[in-house]
Amino acid sequence: MAKSLLPHLSVFLFLFITATASASDWNILSQRSRNGLKISLKNYCESWRLNVELHNIRFFHVVPEECVSYIGKYVTSTQYKVDSERTIEECIVYLTKGCALKGDGTDAWIFDIDDTLISTVPYYKKNQFGGKKLNLTDLEAWMSKAKAPLLDHSLRLFNMLKARGVDIILISARRENLRSATIENLVQVGYHGWTNLILRSPEDEKKEVEQYKTDVRRRLVNGGYNIWGNVGNQYSSIEGKPRGRRTFKLPNPMYYVY
């Protein structure tokens, strides 16, 4: 009887090893592209990050486990700072060369807050750089401490807009209960003189972020504002009509908000 089981055992072992190898391949241990190029883990994670920024990858809840370390290195690297600063430089070029400001109180510019004016990277550093599913209560507890650091390149643009008399509107997906902590945090790192700070009311919490921000912009336009620029780190901050004359997206592969 033992002999009769050997062929079946051999088949089982073959299938098990094959399945294990396939799983390893899918984990980028020996993956190849369709044209036969060897794909390293770094190649895979850089491609994943790029396609997040291109908005080809959407609605992800966590960073792939294989890429957590890579994403962590990226958002704490010089490259991340350079990528962010380049976005703001393009805003400044547009502001100084492409905006025929009216100067009549109708000129407006919109900013998101988190990872646009201030950084949540310290929070995500303690939470696997997006590799751990978001706990909103925990995130809000961190935000309430008002310790998010400055993104200094954004402050430069903010101050240039203020100097030109542009009304600065801050529209955040943060909830209204964080208003005091948000103002404290912004002022501590150097932001002051904005025209309006709009946070999500209990009614707004029933909407997806994109719809909420689109509705706010529509009210601003209907109220007479000319939105020259709109800066955020999520597509939900810059999609939907009216968008503003130009939109600018800062890099952020750690999370997806919709």
Coordinates of N, CA, C and O in Angstrom, one line a residue, residues 121-196:
V121 N 4.6 62.6 7.3 CA 5.6 61.6 7.2 C 6.0 61.1 8.6 O 6.1 59.8 8.8
P122 N 6.2 61.9 9.6 CA 6.5 61.4 10.9 C 5.5 60.4 11.5 O 5.8 59.4 12.1
Y123 N 4.2 60.7 11.2 CA 3.2 59.7 11.7 C 3.3 58.4 10.9 O 3.2 57.3 11.5
Y124 N 3.4 58.5 9.6 CA 3.4 57.3 8.8 C 4.7 56.5 9.0 O 4.8 55.3 8.8
K125 N 5.8 57.2 9.4 CA 7.0 56.5 9.7 C 6.8 55.5 10.9 O 7.4 54.4 10.9
K126 N 5.9 55.8 11.8 CA 5.6 54.9 12.9 C 4.5 53.9 12.5 O 4.1 53.0 13.3
N127 N 4.0 54.0 11.3 CA 2.9 53.1 10.8 C 3.2 52.5 9.5 O 2.4 52.5 8.6
Q128 N 4.5 52.1 9.3 CA 5.0 51.3 8.2 C 4.8 52.1 6.9 O 4.7 51.5 5.8
F129 N 4.9 53.4 6.9 CA 4.9 54.2 5.7 C 3.7 53.8 4.8 O 3.9 53.8 3.5
G130 N 2.6 53.6 5.3 CA 1.4 53.2 4.5 C 1.2 51.7 4.4 O 0.2 51.3 3.8
G131 N 2.1 50.9 4.9 CA 1.9 49.5 4.9 C 1.0 48.9 5.9 O 0.6 47.8 5.9
K132 N 0.5 49.8 6.8 CA -0.4 49.4 7.8 C -1.7 50.1 7.6 O -1.8 51.3 7.3
K133 N -2.9 49.4 7.6 CA -4.1 50.0 7.3 C -4.4 51.2 8.3 O -4.2 51.1 9.5
L134 N -4.9 52.3 7.7 CA -5.1 53.5 8.4 C -6.1 53.4 9.6 O -7.2 52.8 9.4
N135 N -5.7 53.9 10.7 CA -6.6 54.0 11.9 C -6.9 55.5 12.0 O -6.1 56.2 12.5
L136 N -8.1 55.9 11.6 CA -8.4 57.3 11.6 C -8.4 57.9 13.0 O -7.9 59.1 13.2
T137 N -8.8 57.2 14.0 CA -8.8 57.7 15.4 C -7.3 58.0 15.8 O -7.0 59.0 16.4
D138 N -6.5 57.1 15.5 CA -5.0 57.2 15.8 C -4.4 58.4 15.1 O -3.7 59.2 15.7
L139 N -4.7 58.5 13.8 CA -4.2 59.6 13.0 C -4.7 61.0 13.5 O -3.9 61.9 13.7
E140 N -6.0 61.1 13.9 CA -6.5 62.3 14.4 C -5.9 62.7 15.8 O -5.7 63.8 16.1
A141 N -5.6 61.6 16.6 CA -4.9 61.9 17.9 C -3.6 62.5 17.6 O -3.1 63.4 18.3
W142 N -2.9 62.0 16.6 CA -1.6 62.6 16.3 C -1.7 64.0 15.7 O -1.0 64.9 16.1
M143 N -2.7 64.3 14.9 CA -2.9 65.6 14.4 C -3.3 66.6 15.5 O -2.9 67.7 15.4
S144 N -4.0 66.1 16.5 CA -4.4 67.0 17.6 C -3.3 67.5 18.4 O -3.4 68.5 19.1
K145 N -2.1 66.9 18.3 CA -0.9 67.4 19.0 C -0.2 68.5 18.3 O 0.7 69.2 18.9
A146 N -0.7 68.8 17.0 CA -0.2 70.0 16.3 C 1.3 70.0 16.1 O 2.0 71.0 16.3
K147 N 1.9 68.9 15.8 CA 3.3 68.7 15.7 C 3.8 68.4 14.3 O 5.0 68.1 14.1
A148 N 2.9 68.5 13.3 CA 3.3 68.1 11.9 C 4.4 69.2 11.4 O 4.1 70.4 11.6
P149 N 5.5 68.7 10.9 CA 6.5 69.7 10.5 C 6.2 70.4 9.2 O 5.3 70.0 8.4
L150 N 6.9 71.5 9.0 CA 6.7 72.4 7.8 C 7.2 71.7 6.6 O 8.2 71.1 6.6
L151 N 6.5 72.0 5.5 CA 7.1 71.8 4.1 C 7.5 73.1 3.6 O 6.7 73.9 3.1
D152 N 8.8 73.5 3.8 CA 9.2 74.9 3.6 C 9.0 75.4 2.2 O 8.8 76.6 2.0
H153 N 9.1 74.5 1.2 CA 8.9 75.0 -0.2 C 7.5 75.5 -0.4 O 7.3 76.4 -1.1
S154 N 6.5 74.9 0.3 CA 5.2 75.3 0.2 C 5.0 76.7 0.9 O 4.2 77.5 0.4
L155 N 5.7 76.9 2.0 CA 5.6 78.2 2.7 C 6.1 79.3 1.8 O 5.5 80.4 1.8
R156 N 7.1 79.0 1.0 CA 7.6 80.0 0.0 C 6.5 80.5 -0.9 O 6.3 81.7 -1.1
L157 N 5.8 79.5 -1.5 CA 4.7 79.8 -2.5 C 3.6 80.6 -1.7 O 3.1 81.5 -2.2
F158 N 3.3 80.1 -0.6 CA 2.2 80.7 0.3 C 2.5 82.2 0.5 O 1.6 83.0 0.3
N159 N 3.7 82.5 0.9 CA 4.1 83.9 1.1 C 4.1 84.7 -0.1 O 3.8 85.9 -0.1
M160 N 4.5 84.1 -1.3 CA 4.5 84.9 -2.5 C 3.1 85.2 -2.9 O 2.8 86.3 -3.4
L161 N 2.2 84.3 -2.7 CA 0.8 84.6 -3.1 C 0.2 85.7 -2.2 O -0.5 86.6 -2.6
K162 N 0.5 85.6 -0.9 CA 0.1 86.6 0.1 C 0.6 88.0 -0.3 O -0.2 89.0 -0.2
A163 N 1.9 88.0 -0.7 CA 2.5 89.3 -1.0 C 1.8 89.9 -2.3 O 1.8 91.2 -2.4
R164 N 1.3 89.1 -3.1 CA 0.6 89.6 -4.3 C -0.9 89.8 -4.1 O -1.6 90.1 -5.1
G165 N -1.3 89.7 -2.9 CA -2.7 90.0 -2.6 C -3.7 88.9 -3.0 O -4.9 89.2 -3.1
V166 N -3.3 87.7 -3.3 CA -4.1 86.6 -3.6 C -4.8 86.0 -2.4 O -4.1 85.8 -1.4
D167 N -6.1 85.8 -2.4 CA -6.8 85.2 -1.3 C -6.4 83.7 -1.2 O -6.6 83.0 -2.2
I168 N -5.9 83.3 -0.1 CA -5.5 81.9 0.1 C -6.6 81.1 0.8 O -6.9 81.4 1.9
I169 N -7.1 80.1 0.2 CA -8.2 79.3 0.7 C -7.6 77.9 1.0 O -7.1 77.2 0.1
L170 N -7.7 77.5 2.3 CA -7.2 76.1 2.7 C -8.5 75.2 2.8 O -9.4 75.5 3.5
I171 N -8.4 74.1 2.0 CA -9.5 73.2 2.0 C -9.0 71.8 2.4 O -8.2 71.2 1.6
S172 N -9.4 71.3 3.5 CA -8.8 70.1 4.0 C -9.9 69.0 4.3 O -11.0 69.4 4.6
A173 N -9.5 67.8 4.2 CA -10.4 66.7 4.5 C -10.4 66.4 6.0 O -11.2 65.6 6.5
R174 N -9.6 67.2 6.8 CA -9.7 67.1 8.2 C -11.1 67.5 8.7 O -11.7 68.3 8.1
R175 N -11.5 66.9 9.8 CA -12.8 67.2 10.3 C -12.8 68.4 11.2 O -11.7 68.8 11.7
E176 N -14.0 69.0 11.4 CA -14.1 70.3 12.1 C -13.6 70.2 13.5 O -13.1 71.3 14.0
N177 N -13.6 69.1 14.1 CA -13.1 69.0 15.5 C -11.6 69.2 15.6 O -11.1 69.4 16.7
L178 N -10.9 69.2 14.5 CA -9.5 69.5 14.5 C -9.1 70.9 14.2 O -7.9 71.3 14.0
R179 N -10.1 71.8 14.1 CA -9.8 73.2 13.7 C -8.8 73.9 14.6 O -7.8 74.4 14.1
S180 N -8.9 73.8 15.9 CA -8.0 74.5 16.8 C -6.6 74.0 16.7 O -5.6 74.8 16.6
A181 N -6.5 72.7 16.6 CA -5.1 72.0 16.5 C -4.5 72.4 15.1 O -3.3 72.6 15.0
T182 N -5.4 72.4 14.1 CA -4.9 72.7 12.7 C -4.3 74.1 12.7 O -3.2 74.4 12.1
I183 N -5.1 75.1 13.2 CA -4.6 76.5 13.2 C -3.3 76.6 14.0 O -2.4 77.3 13.6
E184 N -3.3 76.0 15.2 CA -2.1 76.0 16.0 C -0.9 75.5 15.3 O 0.2 76.1 15.3
N185 N -1.0 74.4 14.6 CA 0.1 73.7 13.9 C 0.5 74.6 12.7 O 1.7 74.9 12.6
L186 N -0.4 75.2 12.0 CA 0.0 76.0 10.8 C 0.7 77.3 11.3 O 1.7 77.6 10.7
V187 N 0.2 77.9 12.3 CA 0.8 79.1 12.8 C 2.2 78.9 13.4 O 3.2 79.6 13.1
Q188 N 2.3 77.8 14.1 CA 3.6 77.4 14.7 C 4.7 77.3 13.7 O 5.9 77.6 13.9
V189 N 4.4 76.7 12.5 CA 5.4 76.5 11.5 C 5.6 77.7 10.5 O 6.4 77.6 9.6
G190 N 4.8 78.7 10.6 CA 5.0 79.9 9.8 C 3.9 80.4 8.9 O 4.0 81.4 8.3
Y191 N 2.8 79.6 8.9 CA 1.7 80.0 8.0 C 0.7 80.9 8.8 O 0.3 80.6 9.9
H192 N 0.4 82.1 8.2 CA -0.6 83.0 8.7 C -1.1 83.9 7.6 O -0.4 84.1 6.6
G193 N -2.2 84.4 7.8 CA -2.7 85.4 6.8 C -3.6 84.7 5.7 O -3.9 85.3 4.7
W194 N -4.0 83.5 5.9 CA -4.9 82.9 4.9 C -6.3 83.5 5.0 O -6.6 84.1 6.0
T195 N -7.1 83.4 3.9 CA -8.4 84.0 3.9 C -9.4 83.2 4.6 O -10.3 83.7 5.3
N196 N -9.4 81.9 4.3 CA -10.4 81.0 4.9 C -9.8 79.6 5.1 O -8.9 79.1 4.3

